[in-house]
Coordinates of C-alpha atoms in Angstrom, one line a residue:
M1 CA -9.6 22.8 -7.9
F2 CA -7.8 20.6 -10.8
L3 CA -7.0 17.7 -7.1
A4 CA -10.5 18.2 -5.5
P5 CA -11.3 14.1 -7.2
L6 CA -8.4 13.2 -5.0
T7 CA -9.0 15.0 -2.1
A8 CA -11.8 14.5 -1.7
L9 CA -11.8 10.5 -2.2
F10 CA -8.6 11.0 1.3
E11 CA -10.9 13.0 3.3
D12 CA -10.8 10.6 6.2
F13 CA -6.6 9.4 6.1
N14 CA -5.0 11.0 7.9
F15 CA -1.6 11.5 6.3
S16 CA 0.1 14.1 8.4
T17 CA 1.9 11.6 9.8
L18 CA 4.0 9.5 7.1
E19 CA 7.3 11.3 6.5
M20 CA 9.3 10.0 2.4
A21 CA 11.8 7.3 2.8
H22 CA 15.4 8.1 1.8
D23 CA 16.5 4.5 1.0
S24 CA 17.7 4.7 -2.5
A25 CA 21.0 5.2 -3.6
D26 CA 22.0 8.5 -3.3
G27 CA 20.3 9.6 -0.5
D28 CA 16.8 11.9 -2.1
G29 CA 14.7 9.2 -1.5
I30 CA 13.8 8.6 -5.7
Y31 CA 13.5 6.1 -7.0
R32 CA 13.9 6.3 -11.0
F33 CA 13.2 3.3 -14.3
L34 CA 14.0 4.2 -17.0
A35 CA 10.9 2.8 -19.6
K36 CA 11.7 2.9 -23.4
A37 CA 7.8 3.3 -24.4
N38 CA 6.0 6.6 -24.5
W39 CA 4.5 7.6 -21.5
K40 CA 0.7 7.0 -22.9
P41 CA 0.6 3.2 -23.0
L42 CA 2.9 3.3 -19.8
W43 CA 0.3 5.4 -17.9
E44 CA -2.7 3.5 -19.4
N45 CA -1.0 0.3 -18.4
Y46 CA -0.9 1.5 -14.7
A47 CA -4.2 1.4 -12.3
P48 CA -6.8 1.3 -15.5
N49 CA -6.0 -1.9 -17.2
V50 CA -7.0 -4.6 -14.1
Y51 CA -7.6 -7.1 -16.4
H52 CA -3.5 -7.1 -17.4
E53 CA -2.1 -8.2 -13.5
G54 CA -2.3 -12.0 -13.8
F55 CA 0.0 -12.0 -17.4
A56 CA 2.7 -9.4 -16.2
H57 CA 2.4 -9.7 -12.7
E58 CA 4.1 -13.0 -11.7
M59 CA 2.7 -12.1 -7.3
Y60 CA -0.8 -11.9 -9.4
R61 CA 0.1 -15.3 -11.0
R62 CA -0.1 -16.7 -7.9
S63 CA -2.0 -15.1 -6.3
E64 CA -5.7 -16.1 -5.9
H65 CA -7.3 -13.4 -6.0
V66 CA -6.5 -12.7 -9.6
P67 CA -8.6 -11.8 -12.5
R68 CA -10.5 -9.2 -9.0
V69 CA -13.8 -11.1 -9.7
D70 CA -16.0 -13.6 -8.2
A71 CA -18.0 -16.9 -9.5
R72 CA -19.8 -14.8 -10.5
G73 CA -18.0 -12.6 -12.5
R74 CA -18.8 -9.0 -9.9
K75 CA -15.7 -7.4 -9.9
T76 CA -14.2 -7.5 -6.9
Y77 CA -12.8 -4.4 -6.9
R78 CA -14.4 -0.6 -6.9
E79 CA -13.5 1.1 -9.0
V80 CA -12.6 5.0 -9.2
N81 CA -12.9 6.6 -12.6
D82 CA -14.1 10.4 -11.4
G83 CA -12.6 13.0 -13.7
I84 CA -8.3 12.9 -13.0
V85 CA -8.4 9.7 -11.0
K86 CA -8.4 6.6 -12.3
G87 CA -8.2 3.6 -10.7
L88 CA -9.4 0.6 -8.0
A89 CA -9.8 0.4 -4.7
F90 CA -10.3 -3.0 -1.8
E91 CA -10.5 -4.6 1.1
S92 CA -6.8 -5.5 2.1
A93 CA -8.1 -8.3 4.0
S94 CA -9.4 -9.3 1.3
V95 CA -6.0 -10.4 -1.0
S96 CA -4.3 -10.4 2.6
H97 CA -2.5 -13.3 0.3
T98 CA -1.2 -11.8 -2.6
Y99 CA 0.9 -8.7 -1.4
P100 CA 3.9 -8.8 0.9
N101 CA 3.4 -9.0 4.7
V102 CA 4.7 -5.8 5.8
D103 CA 4.2 -4.7 9.8
F104 CA 4.2 -1.4 9.5
P105 CA 2.5 1.2 12.2
R106 CA -1.1 1.8 10.4
I107 CA -2.8 5.0 8.6
K108 CA -5.4 6.2 10.7
S109 CA -8.7 7.5 10.2
R110 CA -9.2 10.6 10.7
T111 CA -12.6 10.3 12.3
T112 CA -12.0 7.1 14.5
G113 CA -8.5 7.3 15.1
S114 CA -8.3 3.6 13.9
P115 CA -6.3 1.7 11.5
V116 CA -7.9 2.7 7.7
T117 CA -8.5 -1.2 5.8
T118 CA -9.1 -0.4 1.8
S119 CA -6.3 0.1 -0.2
Y120 CA -6.3 2.3 -3.4
I121 CA -3.9 1.5 -6.6
L122 CA -4.3 4.9 -8.7
N123 CA -3.9 6.9 -11.4
I124 CA -3.5 11.0 -11.6
Y125 CA -4.0 12.7 -15.0
P126 CA -2.0 13.7 -16.8
N127 CA 1.4 12.1 -15.3
A128 CA 1.2 10.7 -11.9
T129 CA -0.1 7.8 -9.8
F130 CA -0.8 7.2 -6.0
L131 CA -1.1 3.8 -4.6
V132 CA -2.0 3.5 -0.7
F133 CA -1.9 0.6 1.3
P134 CA -3.0 1.0 5.2
T135 CA 0.8 0.6 5.6
H136 CA 2.7 3.1 3.7
V137 CA 2.5 5.0 0.8
R138 CA 4.0 5.5 -3.2
I139 CA 3.9 8.2 -5.4
S140 CA 4.7 7.4 -8.8
I141 CA 5.6 10.8 -11.7
L142 CA 6.3 9.7 -15.3
V143 CA 7.9 12.3 -16.9
P144 CA 7.8 11.9 -20.6
E145 CA 11.7 12.0 -22.6
D146 CA 10.9 12.4 -26.4
A147 CA 8.7 10.1 -28.0
G148 CA 9.6 7.0 -27.3
N149 CA 11.3 6.8 -23.5
S150 CA 10.0 7.9 -20.1
H151 CA 11.3 8.4 -16.7
W152 CA 9.8 6.8 -13.4
L153 CA 9.9 8.5 -10.7
M154 CA 9.0 7.0 -7.7
A155 CA 9.0 7.4 -3.6
G156 CA 7.4 5.7 -0.7
Y157 CA 6.0 7.5 2.2
Y158 CA 5.0 5.7 5.7
A159 CA 4.0 7.0 8.8
D160 CA 4.6 7.6 12.5
G161 CA 8.9 7.5 12.4
S162 CA 9.0 4.0 10.7
A163 CA 10.1 5.9 7.8
R164 CA 13.0 7.3 9.5
D165 CA 13.5 4.3 11.5
P166 CA 16.7 2.0 11.2
A167 CA 14.2 -0.9 12.5
Y168 CA 12.0 -0.6 9.3
R169 CA 15.1 -0.4 6.9
A170 CA 14.7 -3.9 6.0
M171 CA 11.0 -3.8 5.6
R172 CA 11.5 -0.5 3.9
Q173 CA 13.3 -1.9 1.3
Q174 CA 11.4 -5.3 0.8
S175 CA 8.7 -3.4 -0.2
I176 CA 9.9 -0.5 -2.9
E177 CA 11.9 -3.9 -4.1
G178 CA 8.3 -5.3 -4.8
S179 CA 6.9 -2.0 -6.5
S180 CA 10.6 -2.1 -8.4
R181 CA 9.5 -5.5 -9.5
A182 CA 6.4 -4.8 -10.8
R183 CA 7.2 -1.6 -12.5
V184 CA 9.5 -3.9 -14.8
E185 CA 6.8 -6.3 -15.6
D186 CA 4.8 -3.2 -16.8
D187 CA 7.6 -1.3 -18.3
R188 CA 8.2 -4.5 -20.6
V189 CA 4.6 -5.3 -21.5
C190 CA 4.7 -1.5 -22.2
E191 CA 7.8 -1.4 -24.2
A192 CA 6.1 -4.1 -26.6
V193 CA 3.1 -2.9 -27.1
Q194 CA 5.1 0.5 -27.9
R195 CA 7.4 -1.7 -31.2
A196 CA 3.7 -3.2 -31.9
R197 CA 2.2 0.3 -32.2
R198 CA 4.6 0.4 -34.7
S199 CA 3.6 -2.3 -36.9
P200 CA 1.8 -1.8 -40.1
A201 CA -0.8 -4.3 -39.1
Y202 CA -1.6 -2.2 -36.0
R203 CA -5.5 -0.4 -37.2
S204 CA -7.1 -0.5 -34.3
H205 CA -7.8 0.1 -30.5
I206 CA -10.3 -2.7 -29.2
Y207 CA -12.0 -1.8 -25.8
S208 CA -13.3 -4.2 -23.6
P209 CA -16.7 -3.1 -21.7
F210 CA -16.1 -4.4 -19.0
W211 CA -12.0 -4.3 -17.9
D212 CA -11.5 -1.2 -20.2
Q213 CA -14.0 2.1 -18.8
M214 CA -10.8 3.6 -17.6
H215 CA -8.9 3.0 -20.1
Y216 CA -11.2 4.4 -22.7
D217 CA -12.0 7.3 -20.8
F218 CA -8.4 8.4 -20.1
N219 CA -7.3 8.2 -24.1
K220 CA -10.5 10.6 -24.6
M221 CA -8.9 13.2 -22.3
V222 CA -5.7 13.0 -24.0
L223 CA -7.7 13.3 -27.5
N224 CA -9.6 16.1 -25.8
D225 CA -6.4 17.8 -24.9
L226 CA -4.8 17.1 -27.8
E227 CA -8.1 18.9 -29.4
R228 CA -8.3 21.7 -27.4
F229 CA -4.9 23.4 -27.7
Q230 CA -4.5 22.8 -31.4
P231 CA -3.2 26.1 -32.6

């Protein structure tokens, strides 16, 4: 089963009460963003490239949790690198001052009925992302248009009726605006990378063994698929 690594990861998360919010301008709940870059640098930047956070994002530059290492240089997140699923997991309480404080109904554990406490920022190969916080879920699909342009399609999901409840509308807007700002900040960097890779000075791609294992594995997956499907 293609999504087996993803379903296994969230086996204890009760997503059954989640609903998609329909707050976008046209009412379908889909937020659309054009990025002037190939889909590959956009995808590899989202979750596999943890190192970029402090450089690209205002909220991470202000955070005492970034870069995500402790005083001894150990990662403060758990790397998730299981086939099609690549990203990071961390305890939400450990980054409580990094992300906007939103108070939606919590996603519950299937086993205990208690609110879940772990957050995930994940990529799903080849062209989706899956952000799971205890308060909401954000799913994005990356649609290639051509070699130099792509579209993001993004939607938000909330628990226990809060996706439609007018009392949560301002909070939903705050949440989606935060994701939208991060998307614009990311895409600006990726667009620059897209231009730089056309430079005659660009000769090789260097990976950091500490930060870039998922990044490297993603590029190997792309290469393997290209070689496998060559006519």
